[in-house]
N, CA, C and O atoms as a DFTB+ gen file, in Angstrom:
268 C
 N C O
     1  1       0.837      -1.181       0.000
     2  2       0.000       0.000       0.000
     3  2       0.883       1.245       0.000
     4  3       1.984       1.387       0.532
     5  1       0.262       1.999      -0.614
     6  2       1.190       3.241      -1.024
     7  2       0.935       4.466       0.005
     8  3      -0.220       4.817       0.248
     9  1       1.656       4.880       0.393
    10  2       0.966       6.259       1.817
    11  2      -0.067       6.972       0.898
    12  3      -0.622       6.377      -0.026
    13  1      -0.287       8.238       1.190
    14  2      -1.557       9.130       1.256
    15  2      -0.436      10.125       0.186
    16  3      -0.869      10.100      -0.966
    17  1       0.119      10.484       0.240
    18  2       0.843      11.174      -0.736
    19  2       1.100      10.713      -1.923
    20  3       1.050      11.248      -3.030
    21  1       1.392       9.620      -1.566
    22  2       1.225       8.876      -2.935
    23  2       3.061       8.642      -3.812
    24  3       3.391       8.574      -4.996
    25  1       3.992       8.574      -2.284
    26  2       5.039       8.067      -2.297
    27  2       5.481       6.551      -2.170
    28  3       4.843       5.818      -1.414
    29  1       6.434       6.120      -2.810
    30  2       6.750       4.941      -2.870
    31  2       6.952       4.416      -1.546
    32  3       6.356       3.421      -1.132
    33  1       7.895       5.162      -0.794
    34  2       8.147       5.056       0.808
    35  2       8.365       6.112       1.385
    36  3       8.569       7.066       0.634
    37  1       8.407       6.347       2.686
    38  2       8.424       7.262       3.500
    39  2       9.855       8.109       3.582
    40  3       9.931       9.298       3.890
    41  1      10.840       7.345       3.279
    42  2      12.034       7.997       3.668
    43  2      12.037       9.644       3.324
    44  3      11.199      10.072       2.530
    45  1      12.881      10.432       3.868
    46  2      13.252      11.649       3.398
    47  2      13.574      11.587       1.885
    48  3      12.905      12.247       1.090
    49  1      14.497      10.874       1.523
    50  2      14.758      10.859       0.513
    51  2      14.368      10.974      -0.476
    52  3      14.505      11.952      -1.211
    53  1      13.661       9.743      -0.741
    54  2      12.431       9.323      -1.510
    55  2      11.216      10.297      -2.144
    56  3      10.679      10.463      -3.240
    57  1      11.108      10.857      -0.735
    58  2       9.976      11.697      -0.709
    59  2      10.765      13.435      -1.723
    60  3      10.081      14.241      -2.353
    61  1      11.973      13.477      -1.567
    62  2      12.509      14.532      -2.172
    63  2      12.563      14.536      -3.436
    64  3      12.334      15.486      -4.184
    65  1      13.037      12.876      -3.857
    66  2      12.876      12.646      -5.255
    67  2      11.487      12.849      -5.803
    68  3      11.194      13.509      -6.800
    69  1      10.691      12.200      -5.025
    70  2       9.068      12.744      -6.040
    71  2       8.985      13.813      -5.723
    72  3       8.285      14.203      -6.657
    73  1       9.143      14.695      -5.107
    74  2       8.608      16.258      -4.849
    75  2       9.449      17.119      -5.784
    76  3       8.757      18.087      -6.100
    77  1      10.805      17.185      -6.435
    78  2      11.556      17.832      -7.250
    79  2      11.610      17.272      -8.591
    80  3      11.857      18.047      -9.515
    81  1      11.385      15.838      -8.873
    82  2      11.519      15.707      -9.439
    83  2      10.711      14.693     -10.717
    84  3       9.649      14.164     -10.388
    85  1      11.183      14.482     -11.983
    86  2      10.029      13.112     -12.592
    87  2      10.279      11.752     -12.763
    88  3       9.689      10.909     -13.438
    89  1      11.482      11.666     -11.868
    90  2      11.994      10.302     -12.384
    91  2      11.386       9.007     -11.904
    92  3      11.655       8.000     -12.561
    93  1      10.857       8.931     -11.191
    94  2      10.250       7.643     -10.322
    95  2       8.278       7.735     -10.808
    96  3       7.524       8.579     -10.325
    97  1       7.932       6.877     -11.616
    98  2       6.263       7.182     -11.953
    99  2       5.574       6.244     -11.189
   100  3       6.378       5.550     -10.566
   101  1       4.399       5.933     -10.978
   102  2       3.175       4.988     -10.688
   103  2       2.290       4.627     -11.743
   104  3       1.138       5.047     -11.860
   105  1       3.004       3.648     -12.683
   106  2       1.993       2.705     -13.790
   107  2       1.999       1.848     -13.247
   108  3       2.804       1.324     -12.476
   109  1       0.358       1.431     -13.881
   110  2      -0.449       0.430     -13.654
   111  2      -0.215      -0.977     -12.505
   112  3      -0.160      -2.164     -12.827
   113  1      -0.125      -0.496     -11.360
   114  2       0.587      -0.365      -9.946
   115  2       1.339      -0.900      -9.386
   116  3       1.299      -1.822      -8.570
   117  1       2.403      -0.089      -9.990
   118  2       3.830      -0.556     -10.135
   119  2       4.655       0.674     -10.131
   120  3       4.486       1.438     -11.081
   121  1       5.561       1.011      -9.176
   122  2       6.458       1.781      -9.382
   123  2       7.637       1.797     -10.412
   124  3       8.205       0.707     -10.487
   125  1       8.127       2.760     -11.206
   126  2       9.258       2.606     -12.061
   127  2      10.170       3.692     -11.815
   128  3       9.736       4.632     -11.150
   129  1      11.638       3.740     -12.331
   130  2      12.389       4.431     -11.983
   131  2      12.698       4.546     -13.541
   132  3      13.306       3.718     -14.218
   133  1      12.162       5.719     -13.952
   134  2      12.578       6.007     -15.111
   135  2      13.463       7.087     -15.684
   136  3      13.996       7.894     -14.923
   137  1      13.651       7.142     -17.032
   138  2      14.643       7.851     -17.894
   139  2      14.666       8.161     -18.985
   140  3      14.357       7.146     -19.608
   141  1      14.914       9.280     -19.945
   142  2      14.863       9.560     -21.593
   143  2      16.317       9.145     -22.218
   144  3      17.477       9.035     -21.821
   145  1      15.768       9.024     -23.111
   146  2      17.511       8.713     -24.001
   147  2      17.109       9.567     -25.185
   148  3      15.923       9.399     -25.467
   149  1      17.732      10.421     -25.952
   150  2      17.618      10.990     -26.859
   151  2      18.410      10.151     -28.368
   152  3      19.478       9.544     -28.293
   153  1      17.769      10.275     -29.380
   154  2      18.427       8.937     -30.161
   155  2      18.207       9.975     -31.763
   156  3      17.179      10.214     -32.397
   157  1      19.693      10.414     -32.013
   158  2      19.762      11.540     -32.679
   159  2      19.948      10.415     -34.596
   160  3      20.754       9.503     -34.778
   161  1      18.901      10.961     -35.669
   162  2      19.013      10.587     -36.722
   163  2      19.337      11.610     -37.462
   164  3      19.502      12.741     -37.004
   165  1      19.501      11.178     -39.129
   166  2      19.656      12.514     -39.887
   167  2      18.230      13.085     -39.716
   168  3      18.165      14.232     -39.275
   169  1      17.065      12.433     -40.010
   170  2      15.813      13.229     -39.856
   171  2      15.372      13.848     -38.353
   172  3      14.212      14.085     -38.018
   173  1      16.361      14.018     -37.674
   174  2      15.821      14.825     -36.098
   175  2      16.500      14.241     -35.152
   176  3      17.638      13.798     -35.307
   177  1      15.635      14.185     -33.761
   178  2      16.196      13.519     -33.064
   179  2      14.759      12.867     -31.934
   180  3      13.846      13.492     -31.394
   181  1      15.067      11.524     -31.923
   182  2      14.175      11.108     -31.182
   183  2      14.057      10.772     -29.428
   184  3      14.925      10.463     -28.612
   185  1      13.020      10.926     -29.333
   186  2      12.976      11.041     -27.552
   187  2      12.295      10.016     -27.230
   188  3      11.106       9.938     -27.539
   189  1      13.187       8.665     -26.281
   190  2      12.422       7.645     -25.681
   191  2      12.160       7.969     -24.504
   192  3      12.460       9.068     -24.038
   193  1      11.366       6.750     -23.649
   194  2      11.249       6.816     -21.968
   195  2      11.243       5.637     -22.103
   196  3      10.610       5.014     -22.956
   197  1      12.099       5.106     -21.093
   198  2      12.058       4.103     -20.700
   199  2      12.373       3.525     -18.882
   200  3      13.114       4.133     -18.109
   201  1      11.804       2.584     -18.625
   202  2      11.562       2.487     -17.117
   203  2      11.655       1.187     -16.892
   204  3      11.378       0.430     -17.822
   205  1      12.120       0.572     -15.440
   206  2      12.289      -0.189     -14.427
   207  2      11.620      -0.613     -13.209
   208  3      11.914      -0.153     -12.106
   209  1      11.037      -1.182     -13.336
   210  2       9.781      -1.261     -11.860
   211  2      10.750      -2.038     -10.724
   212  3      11.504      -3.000     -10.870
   213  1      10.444      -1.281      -9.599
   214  2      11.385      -1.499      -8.503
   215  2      10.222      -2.152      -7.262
   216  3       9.051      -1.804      -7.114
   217  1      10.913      -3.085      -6.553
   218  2      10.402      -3.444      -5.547
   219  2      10.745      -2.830      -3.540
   220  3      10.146      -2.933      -2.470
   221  1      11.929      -2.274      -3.993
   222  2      12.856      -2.091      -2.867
   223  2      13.009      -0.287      -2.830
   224  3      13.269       0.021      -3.994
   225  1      12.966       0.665      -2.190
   226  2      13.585       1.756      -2.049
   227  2      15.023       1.779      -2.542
   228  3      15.794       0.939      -2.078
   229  1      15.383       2.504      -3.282
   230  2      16.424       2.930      -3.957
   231  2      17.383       3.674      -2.689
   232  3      18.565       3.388      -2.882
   233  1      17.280       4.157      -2.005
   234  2      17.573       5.196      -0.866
   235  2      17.946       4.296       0.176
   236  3      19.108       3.904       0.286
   237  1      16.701       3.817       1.227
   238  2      16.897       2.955       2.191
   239  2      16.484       1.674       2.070
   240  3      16.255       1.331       3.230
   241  1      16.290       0.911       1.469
   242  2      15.968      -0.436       1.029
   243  2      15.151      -1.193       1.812
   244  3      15.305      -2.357       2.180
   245  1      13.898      -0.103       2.128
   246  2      12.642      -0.714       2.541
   247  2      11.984      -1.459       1.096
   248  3      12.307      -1.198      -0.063
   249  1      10.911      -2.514       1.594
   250  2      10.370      -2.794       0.530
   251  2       9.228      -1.915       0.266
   252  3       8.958      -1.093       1.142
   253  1       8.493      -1.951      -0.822
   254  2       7.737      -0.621      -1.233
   255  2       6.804      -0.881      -0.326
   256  3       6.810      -2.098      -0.142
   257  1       6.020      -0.369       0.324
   258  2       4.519      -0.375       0.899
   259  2       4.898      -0.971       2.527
   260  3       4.143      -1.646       3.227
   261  1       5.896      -0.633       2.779
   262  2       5.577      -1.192       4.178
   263  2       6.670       0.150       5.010
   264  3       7.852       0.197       5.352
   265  1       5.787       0.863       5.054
   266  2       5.983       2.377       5.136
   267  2       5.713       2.039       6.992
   268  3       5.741       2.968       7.799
């Protein structure tokens, strides 16, 4: 279960990363730790996202939901 904020876990940390920033999302309920790669052709340059669904806090290595 996810807190009321709607953070992965409680830590300080954690909580700094979702508040500043976009890297960590909530699809289809599952946390991911995601990233762009820019992938430059002669016709432009293209923009992926791609992501990692995590079970563990990245920070303090609680497991997710047991806040």
């Amino acid at each position: 279960m996810v807190n009321s904020k709607n953070y992965p876990c409680g830590c300080v940390d954690m909580k700094w990363m979702i508040d500043t920033n976009d890297k960590f999302k909530y699809e289809d309920g599952h946390w991911l730790d995601t990233w762009k790669e820019l992938d430059k052709t002669n016709k432009g340059t293209n923009i992926e996202t791609f992501g990692v669904k995590f079970n563990y806090c990245e920070f303090c290595g609680k497991r997710i939901g047991e806040n």
